[in-house]
Structure formats: C-alpha cells, structure tokens
Amino acid sequence: ITYYDTAGAFGACGWINDGTTQNVFALAHGMMGIQSNGNPFCGRHAEVSLDGKTVVGKLVDKCGGCEGQDIDLSHAMFQALADEDKGRISNVKWHFID
C-alpha cells in the first residue's frame, strides 16, 4: 500500500472526498479496468490489516501507478495503520467486505 492526496478532488468514481478525514482508497487500474464512473467496484468497502491493526475504507478512485492487487489509501486510512514516513508497505492484507 501507499497513500495519496484525495482532499477535495474528484476520484475516478466521480465523487469528491476528503482523504484527510475519510477512509477512502484507490484500486489498482488493472483490477478496476477502464470504466470509471459507474464502475461496479465504486463504493465497495474493504478491510485492510497490518500488524494487528485493521481499518475499513470505501473505494472511490483508480490508482494508475498501482500494480497487481496494490491499493492506494487516503491519508486518514493510511495513518490508521502506520506513520506516513513508512511510505510504501508490502506486508498488508486486504479484502472486500461487500
């Protein structure tokens, strides 16, 4: 996982989110496909776990720089798991819960 700035910007799903306070995330472009607005992944929730900490977030965007099953978390969601100075973290587990 990594984190990105979602404050006040439209995500690929067409919603404006404030990632400084909201637990939202972006899905790797290869998983999400070419469709943006109206994508069936939009609005789904995922549980993300790292070192005994767990957070739930809403899918609102597509990550162009993510590969495989990587996800990009909002600042708020990332900070619930680790300090931002960790940067990219690879030993994370996540799955959709709806």
PDB file of C-alpha atoms in Angstrom:
ATOM      1  CA  ILE A   1       0.000   0.000   0.000  1.00  0.00           C
ATOM      2  CA  THR A   2       0.872   3.639  -0.347  1.00  0.00           C
ATOM      3  CA  TYR A   3      -1.101   6.811   0.317  1.00  0.00           C
ATOM      4  CA  TYR A   4      -2.230   9.706  -1.831  1.00  0.00           C
ATOM      5  CA  ASP A   5      -3.892  13.098  -1.525  1.00  0.00           C
ATOM      6  CA  THR A   6      -7.646  12.951  -2.109  1.00  0.00           C
ATOM      7  CA  ALA A   7      -8.610  16.244  -0.453  1.00  0.00           C
ATOM      8  CA  GLY A   8     -11.311  17.989  -2.450  1.00  0.00           C
ATOM      9  CA  ALA A   9     -10.584  16.164  -5.706  1.00  0.00           C
ATOM     10  CA  PHE A  10     -12.877  14.072  -7.872  1.00  0.00           C
ATOM     11  CA  GLY A  11     -11.878  10.417  -7.887  1.00  0.00           C
ATOM     12  CA  ALA A  12     -12.420   8.042 -10.801  1.00  0.00           C
ATOM     13  CA  CYS A  13     -15.815   7.141  -9.337  1.00  0.00           C
ATOM     14  CA  GLY A  14     -16.954  10.757  -9.730  1.00  0.00           C
ATOM     15  CA  TRP A  15     -17.151  11.668  -6.046  1.00  0.00           C
ATOM     16  CA  ILE A  16     -15.331  14.388  -4.125  1.00  0.00           C
ATOM     17  CA  ASN A  17     -13.667  13.043  -0.997  1.00  0.00           C
ATOM     18  CA  ASP A  18     -11.590  14.466   1.817  1.00  0.00           C
ATOM     19  CA  GLY A  19      -8.875  11.918   2.439  1.00  0.00           C
ATOM     20  CA  THR A  20      -7.559  13.876   5.390  1.00  0.00           C
ATOM     21  CA  THR A  21     -10.636  12.787   7.340  1.00  0.00           C
ATOM     22  CA  GLN A  22     -12.274   9.995   5.301  1.00  0.00           C
ATOM     23  CA  ASN A  23     -11.144   6.383   4.973  1.00  0.00           C
ATOM     24  CA  VAL A  24     -11.163   6.042   1.192  1.00  0.00           C
ATOM     25  CA  PHE A  25      -8.893   4.225  -1.245  1.00  0.00           C
ATOM     26  CA  ALA A  26      -7.984   3.661  -4.877  1.00  0.00           C
ATOM     27  CA  LEU A  27      -7.854   0.268  -6.564  1.00  0.00           C
ATOM     28  CA  ALA A  28      -5.089  -0.753  -8.984  1.00  0.00           C
ATOM     29  CA  HIS A  29      -6.035   0.226 -12.535  1.00  0.00           C
ATOM     30  CA  GLY A  30      -5.555  -3.347 -13.764  1.00  0.00           C
ATOM     31  CA  MET A  31      -8.164  -4.645 -11.324  1.00  0.00           C
ATOM     32  CA  MET A  32     -10.618  -1.803 -11.828  1.00  0.00           C
ATOM     33  CA  GLY A  33     -10.455  -1.779 -15.626  1.00  0.00           C
ATOM     34  CA  ILE A  34     -11.064   1.121 -17.979  1.00  0.00           C
ATOM     35  CA  GLN A  35     -14.521   2.130 -16.732  1.00  0.00           C
ATOM     36  CA  SER A  36     -14.533   4.928 -14.181  1.00  0.00           C
ATOM     37  CA  ASN A  37     -17.912   6.477 -13.273  1.00  0.00           C
ATOM     38  CA  GLY A  38     -20.423   3.699 -12.739  1.00  0.00           C
ATOM     39  CA  ASN A  39     -17.729   1.063 -12.221  1.00  0.00           C
ATOM     40  CA  PRO A  40     -19.160  -1.821 -10.163  1.00  0.00           C
ATOM     41  CA  PHE A  41     -16.194  -1.568  -7.770  1.00  0.00           C
ATOM     42  CA  CYS A  42     -17.101   2.052  -6.873  1.00  0.00           C
ATOM     43  CA  GLY A  43     -18.473   2.329  -3.356  1.00  0.00           C
ATOM     44  CA  ARG A  44     -17.370  -1.125  -2.234  1.00  0.00           C
ATOM     45  CA  HIS A  45     -15.722  -1.391   1.155  1.00  0.00           C
ATOM     46  CA  ALA A  46     -12.510  -3.187   2.025  1.00  0.00           C
ATOM     47  CA  GLU A  47     -10.856  -4.197   5.263  1.00  0.00           C
ATOM     48  CA  VAL A  48      -7.114  -3.517   5.361  1.00  0.00           C
ATOM     49  CA  SER A  49      -4.873  -5.069   8.037  1.00  0.00           C
ATOM     50  CA  LEU A  50      -1.279  -4.507   9.097  1.00  0.00           C
ATOM     51  CA  ASP A  51       0.482  -5.694  12.247  1.00  0.00           C
ATOM     52  CA  GLY A  52      -2.720  -6.263  14.232  1.00  0.00           C
ATOM     53  CA  LYS A  53      -4.360  -3.004  13.145  1.00  0.00           C
ATOM     54  CA  THR A  54      -7.415  -3.024  10.904  1.00  0.00           C
ATOM     55  CA  VAL A  55      -9.250  -0.241   9.092  1.00  0.00           C
ATOM     56  CA  VAL A  56     -12.236  -0.217   6.721  1.00  0.00           C
ATOM     57  CA  GLY A  57     -12.411   2.134   3.757  1.00  0.00           C
ATOM     58  CA  LYS A  58     -14.565   2.931   0.737  1.00  0.00           C
ATOM     59  CA  LEU A  59     -13.334   2.541  -2.852  1.00  0.00           C
ATOM     60  CA  VAL A  60     -13.579   5.906  -4.619  1.00  0.00           C
ATOM     61  CA  ASP A  61     -10.734   6.028  -7.122  1.00  0.00           C
ATOM     62  CA  LYS A  62      -8.450   4.203  -9.541  1.00  0.00           C
ATOM     63  CA  CYS A  63      -4.680   4.035  -8.956  1.00  0.00           C
ATOM     64  CA  GLY A  64      -2.744   4.459 -12.201  1.00  0.00           C
ATOM     65  CA  GLY A  65       0.574   3.709 -10.509  1.00  0.00           C
ATOM     66  CA  CYS A  66      -0.565   0.593  -8.663  1.00  0.00           C
ATOM     67  CA  GLU A  67       0.158  -2.897  -9.982  1.00  0.00           C
ATOM     68  CA  GLY A  68      -1.436  -6.250  -9.253  1.00  0.00           C
ATOM     69  CA  GLN A  69      -3.589  -6.021  -6.140  1.00  0.00           C
ATOM     70  CA  ASP A  70      -1.951  -2.873  -4.757  1.00  0.00           C
ATOM     71  CA  ILE A  71      -4.193  -0.202  -3.276  1.00  0.00           C
ATOM     72  CA  ASP A  72      -3.572   3.453  -2.555  1.00  0.00           C
ATOM     73  CA  LEU A  73      -5.033   4.752   0.730  1.00  0.00           C
ATOM     74  CA  SER A  74      -6.140   8.210   1.779  1.00  0.00           C
ATOM     75  CA  HIS A  75      -4.001   9.918   4.401  1.00  0.00           C
ATOM     76  CA  ALA A  76      -6.582   9.165   7.114  1.00  0.00           C
ATOM     77  CA  MET A  77      -6.807   5.492   6.207  1.00  0.00           C
ATOM     78  CA  PHE A  78      -3.032   5.028   5.948  1.00  0.00           C
ATOM     79  CA  GLN A  79      -2.447   6.786   9.291  1.00  0.00           C
ATOM     80  CA  ALA A  80      -4.847   4.347  10.977  1.00  0.00           C
ATOM     81  CA  LEU A  81      -2.344   1.609  10.072  1.00  0.00           C
ATOM     82  CA  ALA A  82       1.099   3.239  10.092  1.00  0.00           C
ATOM     83  CA  ASP A  83       3.022   6.501  10.107  1.00  0.00           C
ATOM     84  CA  GLU A  84       3.254   8.115   6.693  1.00  0.00           C
ATOM     85  CA  ASP A  85       7.060   8.122   6.930  1.00  0.00           C
ATOM     86  CA  LYS A  86       6.840   4.355   6.263  1.00  0.00           C
ATOM     87  CA  GLY A  87       5.929   5.216   2.656  1.00  0.00           C
ATOM     88  CA  ARG A  88       5.214   2.028   0.700  1.00  0.00           C
ATOM     89  CA  ILE A  89       4.294  -1.019   2.799  1.00  0.00           C
ATOM     90  CA  SER A  90       4.160  -4.504   1.332  1.00  0.00           C
ATOM     91  CA  ASN A  91       3.105  -6.858   4.158  1.00  0.00           C
ATOM     92  CA  VAL A  92      -0.514  -5.666   4.173  1.00  0.00           C
ATOM     93  CA  LYS A  93      -3.573  -7.875   3.809  1.00  0.00           C
ATOM     94  CA  TRP A  94      -6.825  -6.571   2.393  1.00  0.00           C
ATOM     95  CA  HIS A  95     -10.121  -7.881   1.071  1.00  0.00           C
ATOM     96  CA  PHE A  96     -13.509  -6.571   0.038  1.00  0.00           C
ATOM     97  CA  ILE A  97     -16.193  -6.936   2.694  1.00  0.00           C
ATOM     98  CA  ASP A  98     -19.166  -6.170   0.446  1.00  0.00           C
TER      99      ASP A  98
END
